[in-house]
């Protein structure tokens, strides 16, 4: 096993690098990848203590040097340094360090923020394609709540000196915009809108259940409280949707002209 083999947490130390929340390097032998959460990784070749990135990132090289139990790194492009970072090995088993716990907490806050940005755009689509005025009004009210949810998560990121991940937000926006086009074109909008909204609410409920517990373990009561407040709104919206299933069924049948 080489000295670089394993999974490494990466932390920004300066320069033009972003906060690197949730970034890891996974190295095995002569190759590895840099990953952000579950997103596809950027591949690199290991040459000594240099990580030379493969296409489409050719020209980027991380230059490492030992630093205690980890490594210091210089991020370069065509030989010019543009940022500095450090790497600490993720130990298998054992207790998580306070820095690792904070990194995990910030990652989950960031994911919750990105989720809410996605939901905001989904709600725009649902409002535009829902004909029932009562249900449309509930979607509009939930959009106001969702804007407040996103603001809370952004404030918690700022409290940890972090900023929202543009990669995750961009991915969420693209998914929501695609959904908007499909919503306007597809038949039986009412039933499918109800299904999508109900599924989304429960995804949010799960995300805030998890965030609350991680915040509790990290000793971050402010984030735990924000998660509980957002969770209460999501659970209330899920109950509203549950109360409309008969109406959703009627609307879904009316659209193709079916009367029962």
Coordinates of C-alpha atoms in Angstrom, one line a residue:
X1 CA 0.0 0.0 0.0
X2 CA 1.5 3.4 -1.1
X3 CA 1.7 6.4 1.3
X4 CA -1.1 8.1 -0.7
X5 CA -3.5 5.1 -0.9
X6 CA -6.8 5.6 0.9
X7 CA -9.6 8.2 1.2
X8 CA -8.6 11.8 2.1
X9 CA -10.7 14.7 3.3
X10 CA -9.7 17.9 1.7
X11 CA -9.8 21.4 3.3
X12 CA -9.1 24.7 1.7
X13 CA -6.1 26.7 3.0
X14 CA -6.0 29.7 0.6
X15 CA -6.0 31.1 -2.9
X16 CA -8.8 30.8 -5.5
X17 CA -10.1 27.4 -4.3
X18 CA -13.8 27.2 -3.2
X19 CA -14.6 26.1 0.4
X20 CA -14.1 22.4 -0.7
X21 CA -17.0 21.3 1.6
X22 CA -17.5 17.6 1.2
X23 CA -14.5 17.1 -1.1
X24 CA -12.5 13.9 -0.9
X25 CA -9.6 12.4 -2.8
X26 CA -9.7 8.6 -3.3
X27 CA -6.4 7.1 -4.2
X28 CA -5.4 3.6 -5.1
X29 CA -1.9 2.9 -6.6
X30 CA -1.2 5.0 -9.7
X31 CA -4.6 6.6 -10.0
X32 CA -7.4 8.3 -8.1
X33 CA -10.2 10.8 -8.2
X34 CA -11.4 14.0 -6.5
X35 CA -15.1 13.8 -5.6
X36 CA -17.7 16.1 -4.2
X37 CA -20.2 14.1 -2.3
X38 CA -21.8 11.5 -4.6
X39 CA -21.1 13.5 -7.8
X40 CA -18.9 11.9 -10.5
X41 CA -15.2 12.4 -9.7
X42 CA -12.4 14.1 -11.6
X43 CA -9.8 11.4 -12.4
X44 CA -6.0 11.9 -12.0
X45 CA -2.8 9.9 -12.3
X46 CA -0.4 9.6 -9.3
X47 CA 3.2 10.4 -10.2
X48 CA 5.3 10.5 -7.0
X49 CA 3.6 13.2 -4.9
X50 CA 1.9 14.8 -7.9
X51 CA -1.7 14.3 -8.8
X52 CA -2.0 14.9 -12.6
X53 CA -5.6 15.3 -13.7
X54 CA -6.9 13.6 -16.8
X55 CA -9.0 15.1 -19.6
X56 CA -11.1 17.3 -19.5
X57 CA -8.9 18.7 -16.7
X58 CA -5.6 18.3 -18.4
X59 CA -3.1 20.8 -17.1
X60 CA -4.3 20.8 -13.5
X61 CA -1.8 19.2 -11.1
X62 CA -1.9 19.0 -7.3
X63 CA 1.6 19.0 -5.8
X64 CA 1.8 17.4 -2.4
X65 CA 4.3 17.4 0.5
X66 CA 4.1 15.5 3.8
X67 CA 2.6 17.4 6.8
X68 CA 2.4 15.4 10.0
X69 CA -0.2 12.7 9.5
X70 CA -1.4 14.2 6.3
X71 CA -0.3 16.3 3.4
X72 CA -0.1 20.0 2.3
X73 CA -1.1 20.6 -1.3
X74 CA -0.6 23.3 -4.0
X75 CA -3.2 23.4 -6.7
X76 CA -1.6 24.4 -10.0
X77 CA -2.6 24.9 -13.6
X78 CA 0.2 24.6 -16.2
X79 CA 2.7 25.1 -13.5
X80 CA 1.1 28.2 -11.9
X81 CA -0.2 27.9 -8.3
X82 CA -3.8 29.1 -7.8
X83 CA -4.7 27.6 -4.4
X84 CA -3.5 25.7 -1.3
X85 CA -5.2 22.9 0.6
X86 CA -4.5 20.1 3.1
X87 CA -5.4 16.4 3.1
X88 CA -6.2 14.3 6.1
X89 CA -6.8 10.6 5.8
X90 CA -10.3 9.2 6.6
X91 CA -9.6 6.5 9.1
X92 CA -11.6 3.3 8.9
X93 CA -13.3 2.8 12.2
X94 CA -12.5 4.9 15.2
X95 CA -14.1 8.2 16.3
X96 CA -14.7 11.0 13.9
X97 CA -12.6 14.1 14.7
X98 CA -14.4 17.4 15.4
X99 CA -13.2 18.8 12.1
X100 CA -14.6 15.8 10.2
X101 CA -17.9 16.1 12.1
X102 CA -18.1 19.8 11.2
X103 CA -17.3 19.0 7.6
X104 CA -20.1 16.4 7.5
X105 CA -22.6 18.9 9.1
X106 CA -21.7 21.6 6.6
X107 CA -22.1 19.1 3.7
X108 CA -25.6 18.3 4.9
X109 CA -26.6 21.9 5.3
X110 CA -25.3 22.6 1.8
X111 CA -27.3 19.7 0.4
X112 CA -30.4 21.0 2.2
X113 CA -29.9 24.5 0.7
X114 CA -29.4 23.1 -2.8
X115 CA -32.5 20.9 -2.3
X116 CA -34.6 24.0 -1.4
X117 CA -33.3 25.9 -4.5
X118 CA -34.5 23.0 -6.6
X119 CA -37.9 22.8 -4.9
X120 CA -38.4 26.5 -5.4
X121 CA -38.2 26.0 -9.2
X122 CA -40.3 22.9 -9.0
X123 CA -43.0 24.9 -7.2
X124 CA -43.0 27.5 -9.9
X125 CA -43.7 24.7 -12.4
X126 CA -46.5 23.2 -10.2
X127 CA -48.1 26.6 -9.7
X128 CA -48.1 27.3 -13.5
X129 CA -49.5 23.9 -14.4
X130 CA -52.2 23.5 -11.6
X131 CA -55.7 24.6 -12.4
X132 CA -57.4 24.0 -9.1
X133 CA -57.3 27.4 -7.3
X134 CA -57.3 26.0 -3.7
X135 CA -54.4 23.7 -4.5
X136 CA -52.5 26.4 -6.4
X137 CA -52.9 28.7 -3.4
X138 CA -51.3 26.0 -1.2
X139 CA -48.4 25.7 -3.6
X140 CA -48.0 29.5 -3.5
X141 CA -48.0 29.5 0.3
X142 CA -45.5 26.7 0.4
X143 CA -43.2 28.6 -2.0
X144 CA -43.1 31.4 0.6
X145 CA -42.2 28.8 3.3
X146 CA -39.6 27.3 1.0
X147 CA -37.9 30.6 0.4
X148 CA -37.7 30.9 4.2
X149 CA -36.2 27.4 4.5
X150 CA -33.5 28.3 2.0
X151 CA -32.7 31.5 3.8
X152 CA -32.3 29.5 7.1
X153 CA -29.9 27.1 5.5
X154 CA -27.9 29.9 3.9
X155 CA -27.6 31.6 7.3
X156 CA -26.3 28.3 8.8
X157 CA -23.7 27.9 6.1
X158 CA -22.6 31.5 6.7
X159 CA -22.3 30.7 10.5
X160 CA -19.8 28.0 9.5
X161 CA -18.0 30.4 7.2
X162 CA -19.1 28.3 4.2
X163 CA -20.9 29.3 1.0
X164 CA -23.5 27.3 -1.1
X165 CA -22.0 24.8 -3.5
X166 CA -22.6 26.1 -7.0
X167 CA -22.2 22.7 -8.5
X168 CA -25.0 21.2 -6.5
X169 CA -27.3 24.2 -7.0
X170 CA -26.6 24.2 -10.7
X171 CA -27.5 20.6 -10.9
X172 CA -30.7 21.1 -9.0
X173 CA -31.7 24.1 -11.2
X174 CA -31.1 22.1 -14.4
X175 CA -33.3 19.2 -13.0
X176 CA -36.1 21.6 -12.1
X177 CA -36.0 23.4 -15.4
X178 CA -36.2 20.1 -17.2
X179 CA -39.2 19.1 -15.1
X180 CA -40.9 22.5 -15.9
X181 CA -40.8 21.7 -19.6
X182 CA -42.1 18.2 -19.1
X183 CA -44.9 19.4 -16.8
X184 CA -46.2 21.8 -19.4
X185 CA -46.1 19.2 -22.1
X186 CA -47.3 16.0 -20.4
X187 CA -50.9 14.9 -20.0
X188 CA -52.7 14.3 -16.7
X189 CA -50.8 17.1 -15.0
X190 CA -52.9 17.1 -11.8
X191 CA -52.2 13.5 -10.8
X192 CA -48.5 13.6 -11.8
X193 CA -48.0 17.0 -10.0
X194 CA -49.6 15.5 -6.9
X195 CA -47.3 12.5 -7.0
X196 CA -44.2 14.6 -7.6
X197 CA -45.1 17.1 -4.9
X198 CA -45.9 14.3 -2.3
X199 CA -42.6 12.5 -3.1
X200 CA -40.6 15.7 -2.9
X201 CA -42.1 16.6 0.5
X202 CA -41.1 13.3 1.9
X203 CA -37.6 13.6 0.5
X204 CA -37.3 17.0 2.4
X205 CA -38.7 15.4 5.5
X206 CA -36.0 12.8 5.4
X207 CA -33.3 15.3 4.7
X208 CA -34.3 17.5 7.7
X209 CA -34.7 14.5 10.0
X210 CA -31.1 13.6 9.2
X211 CA -29.7 17.1 9.4
X212 CA -31.3 17.7 12.9
X213 CA -29.6 14.6 14.3
X214 CA -26.2 15.4 12.8
X215 CA -26.4 18.9 14.1
X216 CA -27.3 17.5 17.6
X217 CA -24.2 15.3 17.5
X218 CA -22.1 18.3 16.4
X219 CA -23.4 20.4 19.2
X220 CA -24.9 22.9 16.8
X221 CA -28.2 23.8 18.4
X222 CA -28.9 26.6 16.0
X223 CA -28.8 24.3 13.0
X224 CA -30.8 21.6 14.8
X225 CA -33.5 24.2 15.5
X226 CA -33.5 25.5 11.9
X227 CA -33.9 21.9 10.7
X228 CA -36.8 21.3 13.1
X229 CA -38.6 24.5 11.9
X230 CA -38.2 23.5 8.3
X231 CA -39.3 20.0 9.0
X232 CA -42.5 21.2 10.6
X233 CA -43.5 23.1 7.5
X234 CA -42.6 20.1 5.2
X235 CA -44.7 17.7 7.4
X236 CA -47.6 20.1 7.3
X237 CA -47.5 20.4 3.5
X238 CA -47.4 16.6 3.2
X239 CA -50.5 16.4 5.3
X240 CA -52.3 19.0 3.1
X241 CA -51.4 16.9 0.0
X242 CA -52.7 13.8 1.7
X243 CA -56.0 15.5 2.2
X244 CA -56.4 16.2 -1.5
X245 CA -56.0 12.7 -3.0
X246 CA -59.7 12.4 -4.0
X247 CA -59.6 15.8 -5.7
X248 CA -56.3 14.9 -7.4
X249 CA -58.0 11.7 -8.8
X250 CA -61.0 13.7 -10.1
X251 CA -58.7 16.3 -11.8
X252 CA -56.6 13.6 -13.3
X253 CA -59.6 11.9 -14.8
X254 CA -61.2 15.2 -16.0
X255 CA -58.2 16.1 -18.1
X256 CA -58.7 13.3 -20.7
X257 CA -62.4 13.9 -20.5
X258 CA -63.3 10.8 -18.3
X259 CA -66.4 11.2 -16.1
X260 CA -67.2 8.7 -13.3

